Amino acid sequence: MSTTGSQIPQVPLRGAEQIPQLGFGVFQIPPAQTEEVVAQALVSGYRHIDTAAAYRNEGAVGQAIRSANLDRGEVFVTTKCFNDDHGYEKAKRALAASLERLEMEHVDLYLIHWPVPAHDNYVETWKAFIEMRAEGLARSIGVSNFQPAHLERVIKETGETPAINQIELHPYFQQRGLRREHERLGIVTEAWSPLAQGKVLEDPAIVAIAKAHGKTPGQAVIRWHLQLGNVVIPKSVTPARIEENFDVFDFELSAAEMASIDGLDQGMRIGPDPDTFIRP
Ligand code: NDP
């Protein structure tokens, strides 16, 4: 078991910042369980935690990091501004509230969680993000679930390109067009539900690749993401899987194995469509 984050590759972000390529997601982890699970992730070697105001577990994430006796600078923390907090003033209040719950002076990455085009307020929200970064409250700023039209618009109207777009991405939903757009614009691709919440793990092609390396299907899929260059944030509450998902730096998929997983795309979204999702 690793107790340091030194083996995690770092991906450069716009500006001088960088993000650990492998992180730990905490969506759907109940607040009461989150501190223990994040503590376990930190012991296993993760140094990047992905939370959100909407997950209602920011407080437990902050507590776990403090209890781990790590310097604040050793752990990369992402949180997100939810749909009812769009707008210039509301976004500023939302980050202040997140920082209060995390008990932190800054986050490493602040994301607009969804574009909510029906409310047409993501550009104003982004203007607040640019200021909050200048104020030191967020080291880097980015978006999540943005489609090419939403990216184009924030860039055109503010001159500021998001550092990252965190999107649904797994072997059954590979987002080739959006990934190409990110490359063109200099935006890092971050994959959410990277294991398709488990739905890709019994795929025969993935099972065969895992077997060839003496690894599990989950490890093979995480390796595929890493070799594509994605930032990847698998979630688990199971101690053995938390460790397993981090134990991915001692093997490499061949070009043929990468191509085999590339061939599994089914255009299968498991989450909401960003063009229409407006919850709450
Ligand atoms: P994942 O693709 O990470 O899958 C998590 C599920 O897979 C859990 O049920 C987990 O079970 C299981 N699992 C994890 N590892 C293994 C393994 N090695 N073998 C078998 N099963 C495994 O799904 P998430 O939706 O949680 O996505 C990851 C993160 O992405 C979230 O936690 C969140 O941080 C982020 N996210 C962001 C969104 C956004 O809109 N920006 C939307 C959705 C997610 P168990 O926990 O029981 O071990």
Short mmCIF file of C-alpha atoms and ligand atoms in Angstrom, two decimals:
data_model
loop_
_atom_site.label_atom_id
_atom_site.label_comp_id
_atom_site.label_asym_id
_atom_site.label_seq_id
_atom_site.Cartn_x
_atom_site.Cartn_y
_atom_site.Cartn_z
CA MET A 1 0.00 0.00 0.00
CA SER A 2 1.33 3.42 -0.91
CA THR A 3 1.25 6.16 1.68
CA THR A 4 2.49 8.93 -0.57
CA GLY A 5 1.10 10.58 -3.62
CA SER A 6 4.43 10.66 -5.41
CA GLN A 7 3.56 8.05 -8.03
CA ILE A 8 0.51 9.92 -9.35
CA PRO A 9 1.17 11.69 -12.67
CA GLN A 10 0.35 15.41 -12.63
CA VAL A 11 -1.54 17.05 -15.49
CA PRO A 12 -0.76 20.72 -16.14
CA LEU A 13 -3.68 23.13 -15.98
CA ARG A 14 -3.86 26.66 -17.39
CA GLY A 15 -1.63 28.94 -15.32
CA ALA A 16 0.99 27.38 -13.09
CA GLU A 17 -1.27 24.78 -11.50
CA GLN A 18 -1.41 21.03 -11.98
CA ILE A 19 -3.89 18.29 -11.04
CA PRO A 20 -3.15 14.70 -9.94
CA GLN A 21 -4.36 12.58 -12.86
CA LEU A 22 -6.03 10.02 -10.61
CA GLY A 23 -8.42 11.27 -7.94
CA PHE A 24 -11.20 9.98 -5.71
CA GLY A 25 -14.88 10.83 -6.30
CA VAL A 26 -17.35 11.06 -3.43
CA PHE A 27 -20.72 11.35 -5.24
CA GLN A 28 -23.43 9.29 -3.47
CA ILE A 29 -21.26 8.61 -0.44
CA PRO A 30 -23.53 9.39 2.53
CA PRO A 31 -22.18 12.32 4.60
CA ALA A 32 -21.90 10.13 7.72
CA GLN A 33 -19.68 7.64 5.87
CA THR A 34 -17.60 10.14 3.89
CA GLU A 35 -14.98 11.01 6.50
CA GLU A 36 -14.03 7.37 7.00
CA VAL A 37 -14.00 6.59 3.27
CA VAL A 38 -11.91 9.65 2.36
CA ALA A 39 -9.52 8.83 5.22
CA GLN A 40 -9.07 5.39 3.70
CA ALA A 41 -8.48 6.90 0.24
CA LEU A 42 -5.78 9.20 1.64
CA VAL A 43 -4.06 6.26 3.35
CA SER A 44 -4.18 4.34 0.07
CA GLY A 45 -2.31 7.19 -1.62
CA TYR A 46 -4.96 9.36 -3.31
CA ARG A 47 -4.14 13.05 -3.14
CA HIS A 48 -7.09 14.44 -5.10
CA ILE A 49 -10.70 14.45 -3.85
CA ASP A 50 -13.67 15.38 -6.04
CA THR A 51 -16.72 16.64 -4.13
CA ALA A 52 -19.56 19.10 -4.82
CA ALA A 53 -21.98 21.26 -2.86
CA ALA A 54 -24.76 19.02 -4.21
CA TYR A 55 -23.15 15.90 -2.67
CA ARG A 56 -23.68 17.35 0.83
CA ASN A 57 -20.44 15.83 2.08
CA GLU A 58 -17.96 18.70 1.74
CA GLY A 59 -17.73 19.05 5.55
CA ALA A 60 -16.71 15.41 5.94
CA VAL A 61 -14.15 15.73 3.12
CA GLY A 62 -12.53 18.70 4.89
CA GLN A 63 -12.54 16.87 8.20
CA ALA A 64 -10.90 13.76 6.71
CA ILE A 65 -8.12 15.83 5.14
CA ARG A 66 -7.45 17.68 8.39
CA SER A 67 -7.42 14.44 10.39
CA ALA A 68 -4.92 12.88 7.96
CA ASN A 69 -2.31 15.41 9.11
CA LEU A 70 -1.34 16.29 5.57
CA ASP A 71 -0.35 19.80 4.56
CA ARG A 72 -3.20 21.50 2.73
CA GLY A 73 -0.91 21.76 -0.31
CA GLU A 74 -0.55 17.99 -0.51
CA VAL A 75 -4.21 17.33 -1.34
CA PHE A 76 -5.97 18.66 -4.42
CA VAL A 77 -9.62 19.48 -3.62
CA THR A 78 -12.32 20.08 -6.23
CA THR A 79 -15.83 21.26 -5.48
CA LYS A 80 -18.69 22.47 -7.68
CA CYS A 81 -21.29 25.23 -7.92
CA PHE A 82 -24.74 23.66 -8.32
CA ASN A 83 -27.57 24.64 -10.63
CA ASP A 84 -29.52 26.83 -8.17
CA ASP A 85 -26.38 28.87 -7.49
CA HIS A 86 -25.88 30.18 -11.03
CA GLY A 87 -25.51 33.95 -11.38
CA TYR A 88 -22.77 36.36 -10.38
CA GLU A 89 -23.71 37.03 -6.75
CA LYS A 90 -25.09 33.57 -6.04
CA ALA A 91 -21.93 31.87 -7.32
CA LYS A 92 -19.80 34.02 -5.03
CA ARG A 93 -21.96 33.10 -2.06
CA ALA A 94 -21.87 29.44 -3.09
CA LEU A 95 -18.08 29.22 -3.03
CA ALA A 96 -17.93 31.07 0.29
CA ALA A 97 -20.38 28.53 1.72
CA SER A 98 -18.42 25.58 0.30
CA LEU A 99 -15.18 26.92 1.79
CA GLU A 100 -16.91 27.31 5.12
CA ARG A 101 -18.11 23.71 5.04
CA LEU A 102 -14.70 22.44 3.92
CA GLU A 103 -13.05 24.73 6.51
CA MET A 104 -10.52 25.74 3.86
CA GLU A 105 -9.15 29.06 2.61
CA HIS A 106 -9.28 27.96 -1.00
CA VAL A 107 -10.17 25.05 -3.24
CA ASP A 108 -7.78 23.82 -5.89
CA LEU A 109 -10.47 23.61 -8.55
CA TYR A 110 -13.97 25.12 -8.66
CA LEU A 111 -16.35 23.88 -11.35
CA ILE A 112 -19.71 25.01 -12.72
CA HIS A 113 -21.47 21.67 -12.13
CA TRP A 114 -23.92 21.85 -15.10
CA PRO A 115 -24.50 24.50 -17.79
CA VAL A 116 -28.31 24.63 -17.30
CA PRO A 117 -28.81 26.37 -20.66
CA ALA A 118 -32.53 26.83 -19.87
CA HIS A 119 -31.55 29.39 -17.20
CA ASP A 120 -28.99 31.02 -19.50
CA ASN A 121 -26.86 32.17 -16.59
CA TYR A 122 -23.62 30.24 -16.96
CA VAL A 123 -21.71 33.16 -18.51
CA GLU A 124 -22.50 35.41 -15.51
CA THR A 125 -21.53 32.53 -13.24
CA TRP A 126 -18.23 32.17 -15.11
CA LYS A 127 -17.49 35.91 -14.67
CA ALA A 128 -17.77 35.41 -10.90
CA PHE A 129 -15.47 32.37 -11.17
CA ILE A 130 -12.80 34.47 -12.91
CA GLU A 131 -12.91 36.98 -10.04
CA MET A 132 -12.90 34.31 -7.35
CA ARG A 133 -9.75 32.85 -8.85
CA ALA A 134 -8.14 36.31 -8.86
CA GLU A 135 -9.09 36.61 -5.18
CA GLY A 136 -7.27 33.33 -4.44
CA LEU A 137 -10.42 31.46 -3.41
CA ALA A 138 -9.99 28.91 -6.21
CA ARG A 139 -6.55 28.13 -7.63
CA SER A 140 -8.06 26.93 -10.92
CA ILE A 141 -11.54 27.24 -12.42
CA GLY A 142 -13.36 25.00 -14.82
CA VAL A 143 -16.69 23.58 -15.89
CA SER A 144 -18.51 20.29 -15.93
CA ASN A 145 -20.97 18.81 -18.39
CA PHE A 146 -20.39 21.65 -20.87
CA GLN A 147 -21.14 20.93 -24.51
CA PRO A 148 -19.08 22.55 -27.30
CA ALA A 149 -21.60 25.42 -27.67
CA HIS A 150 -21.36 26.25 -23.95
CA LEU A 151 -17.56 26.21 -24.06
CA GLU A 152 -17.47 28.44 -27.13
CA ARG A 153 -19.81 30.90 -25.50
CA VAL A 154 -17.95 31.37 -22.19
CA ILE A 155 -14.68 31.75 -24.06
CA LYS A 156 -16.12 34.21 -26.57
CA GLU A 157 -17.93 36.34 -23.99
CA THR A 158 -15.24 36.44 -21.27
CA GLY A 159 -11.96 35.67 -23.05
CA GLU A 160 -11.26 33.07 -20.35
CA THR A 161 -10.96 29.38 -21.26
CA PRO A 162 -11.96 26.83 -18.57
CA ALA A 163 -8.98 24.80 -17.31
CA ILE A 164 -11.01 21.57 -17.28
CA ASN A 165 -14.32 20.14 -18.45
CA GLN A 166 -15.45 17.25 -16.22
CA ILE A 167 -17.74 15.06 -18.32
CA GLU A 168 -19.35 11.63 -18.35
CA LEU A 169 -16.77 9.42 -20.04
CA HIS A 170 -16.27 5.64 -20.00
CA PRO A 171 -15.76 2.84 -22.53
CA TYR A 172 -19.47 2.82 -23.46
CA PHE A 173 -19.61 6.65 -23.83
CA GLN A 174 -16.30 7.88 -25.14
CA GLN A 175 -17.11 11.49 -26.10
CA ARG A 176 -14.68 11.57 -29.04
CA GLY A 177 -16.06 14.82 -30.49
CA LEU A 178 -15.94 16.68 -27.20
CA ARG A 179 -12.45 15.35 -26.44
CA ARG A 180 -11.25 16.65 -29.81
CA GLU A 181 -12.80 20.02 -29.00
CA HIS A 182 -11.00 20.08 -25.64
CA GLU A 183 -7.71 19.38 -27.39
CA ARG A 184 -8.30 22.20 -29.85
CA LEU A 185 -9.16 24.65 -27.06
CA GLY A 186 -6.48 23.52 -24.57
CA ILE A 187 -8.97 22.20 -22.01
CA VAL A 188 -8.13 19.15 -19.85
CA THR A 189 -10.66 16.30 -20.05
CA GLU A 190 -11.78 14.89 -16.70
CA ALA A 191 -13.86 11.68 -16.73
CA TRP A 192 -16.80 11.23 -14.36
CA SER A 193 -18.44 7.83 -13.83
CA PRO A 194 -15.21 6.49 -15.35
CA LEU A 195 -16.32 2.89 -14.66
CA ALA A 196 -19.88 3.63 -15.87
CA GLN A 197 -20.84 2.91 -12.24
CA GLY A 198 -19.74 -0.68 -12.80
CA LYS A 199 -21.66 -1.26 -16.04
CA VAL A 200 -18.54 -1.84 -18.17
CA LEU A 201 -16.80 -4.21 -15.78
CA GLU A 202 -18.27 -7.43 -17.15
CA ASP A 203 -17.58 -6.59 -20.76
CA PRO A 204 -15.72 -9.61 -22.22
CA ALA A 205 -13.09 -7.45 -23.94
CA ILE A 206 -12.31 -5.63 -20.70
CA VAL A 207 -12.33 -8.84 -18.67
CA ALA A 208 -9.87 -10.42 -21.13
CA ILE A 209 -7.50 -7.43 -21.04
CA ALA A 210 -7.58 -7.38 -17.24
CA LYS A 211 -6.83 -11.09 -17.11
CA ALA A 212 -3.86 -10.75 -19.46
CA HIS A 213 -2.26 -8.33 -16.98
CA GLY A 214 -3.29 -10.13 -13.78
CA LYS A 215 -5.40 -7.07 -12.96
CA THR A 216 -9.14 -6.47 -12.38
CA PRO A 217 -11.55 -5.01 -14.97
CA GLY A 218 -11.75 -1.81 -12.91
CA GLN A 219 -7.97 -1.41 -13.03
CA ALA A 220 -7.93 -2.04 -16.80
CA VAL A 221 -10.54 0.68 -17.37
CA ILE A 222 -8.75 3.18 -15.13
CA ARG A 223 -5.53 2.42 -17.03
CA TRP A 224 -7.35 3.08 -20.34
CA HIS A 225 -8.38 6.52 -19.04
CA LEU A 226 -4.87 7.34 -17.84
CA GLN A 227 -3.31 6.34 -21.16
CA LEU A 228 -5.87 8.46 -23.04
CA GLY A 229 -4.68 11.41 -20.93
CA ASN A 230 -7.92 11.83 -18.98
CA VAL A 231 -8.02 12.95 -15.38
CA VAL A 232 -10.02 10.16 -13.74
CA ILE A 233 -11.95 10.06 -10.44
CA PRO A 234 -13.37 6.60 -9.62
CA LYS A 235 -15.57 6.28 -6.54
CA SER A 236 -15.83 3.38 -4.13
CA VAL A 237 -16.87 2.86 -0.53
CA THR A 238 -15.29 -0.61 -0.47
CA PRO A 239 -11.81 -0.60 1.12
CA ALA A 240 -10.39 -3.28 -1.21
CA ARG A 241 -11.66 -1.42 -4.30
CA ILE A 242 -10.38 1.93 -3.05
CA GLU A 243 -6.91 0.38 -2.94
CA GLU A 244 -7.35 -1.59 -6.14
CA ASN A 245 -8.37 1.50 -8.13
CA PHE A 246 -5.17 3.24 -7.04
CA ASP A 247 -2.93 0.28 -7.86
CA VAL A 248 -2.71 1.08 -11.57
CA PHE A 249 0.81 2.40 -12.05
CA ASP A 250 2.68 -0.88 -12.53
CA PHE A 251 1.26 -2.02 -15.87
CA GLU A 252 0.51 -0.61 -19.31
CA LEU A 253 -2.10 -1.46 -21.94
CA SER A 254 -0.72 -2.18 -25.40
CA ALA A 255 -1.83 -0.19 -28.45
CA ALA A 256 -3.98 -3.19 -29.46
CA GLU A 257 -5.63 -3.30 -26.01
CA MET A 258 -6.29 0.44 -26.11
CA ALA A 259 -7.83 0.00 -29.56
CA SER A 260 -9.96 -2.87 -28.33
CA ILE A 261 -11.49 -0.69 -25.57
CA ASP A 262 -11.79 2.22 -28.04
CA GLY A 263 -14.00 -0.11 -30.07
CA LEU A 264 -16.56 -0.54 -27.26
CA ASP A 265 -18.24 2.88 -27.58
CA GLN A 266 -22.03 2.55 -27.63
CA GLY A 267 -22.97 6.19 -27.15
CA MET A 268 -24.50 5.03 -23.84
CA ARG A 269 -25.05 7.89 -21.44
CA ILE A 270 -25.82 6.81 -17.88
CA GLY A 271 -26.24 10.33 -16.47
CA PRO A 272 -28.46 13.26 -17.47
CA ASP A 273 -28.23 15.10 -20.79
CA PRO A 274 -26.41 18.40 -20.12
CA ASP A 275 -28.52 20.23 -22.70
CA THR A 276 -31.70 19.65 -20.70
CA PHE A 277 -30.71 18.91 -17.08
CA ILE A 278 -32.01 21.66 -14.78
CA ARG A 279 -32.43 20.00 -11.36
CA PRO A 280 -33.32 21.29 -8.80
P1 NDP B 1 -17.88 5.24 -11.02
O1 NDP B 1 -17.83 4.99 -12.47
O2 NDP B 1 -16.67 5.72 -10.32
O3 NDP B 1 -18.39 3.89 -10.34
C1 NDP B 1 -18.66 3.77 -8.97
C2 NDP B 1 -19.36 2.44 -8.76
O4 NDP B 1 -18.52 1.37 -9.19
C3 NDP B 1 -19.72 2.17 -7.33
O5 NDP B 1 -20.94 1.46 -7.33
C4 NDP B 1 -18.60 1.26 -6.85
O6 NDP B 1 -19.08 0.39 -5.86
C5 NDP B 1 -18.22 0.51 -8.10
N1 NDP B 1 -16.77 0.23 -8.18
C6 NDP B 1 -15.76 1.09 -7.95
N2 NDP B 1 -14.57 0.51 -8.15
C7 NDP B 1 -14.83 -0.77 -8.51
C8 NDP B 1 -14.00 -1.88 -8.83
N3 NDP B 1 -12.67 -1.77 -8.82
N4 NDP B 1 -14.61 -3.06 -9.16
C9 NDP B 1 -15.96 -3.16 -9.16
N5 NDP B 1 -16.78 -2.14 -8.87
C10 NDP B 1 -16.23 -0.95 -8.53
O7 NDP B 1 -19.15 6.19 -10.76
P2 NDP B 1 -19.47 7.60 -10.09
O8 NDP B 1 -20.78 8.00 -10.68
O9 NDP B 1 -19.36 7.57 -8.63
O10 NDP B 1 -18.37 8.60 -10.68
C11 NDP B 1 -17.14 8.86 -10.03
C12 NDP B 1 -17.07 10.30 -9.57
O11 NDP B 1 -17.30 11.20 -10.63
C13 NDP B 1 -18.17 10.68 -8.56
O12 NDP B 1 -17.95 10.14 -7.27
C14 NDP B 1 -18.11 12.17 -8.63
O13 NDP B 1 -17.01 12.66 -7.89
C15 NDP B 1 -17.91 12.38 -10.13
N6 NDP B 1 -19.19 12.63 -10.82
C16 NDP B 1 -19.41 13.88 -11.34
C17 NDP B 1 -20.57 14.18 -12.00
C18 NDP B 1 -20.75 15.54 -12.57
O14 NDP B 1 -21.87 15.87 -12.99
N7 NDP B 1 -19.74 16.37 -12.62
C19 NDP B 1 -21.64 13.19 -12.15
C20 NDP B 1 -21.33 11.89 -11.61
C21 NDP B 1 -20.12 11.63 -10.97
P3 NDP B 1 -18.78 0.56 -4.28
O15 NDP B 1 -18.79 2.02 -3.95
O16 NDP B 1 -19.94 -0.18 -3.66
O17 NDP B 1 -17.46 -0.09 -4.02
#
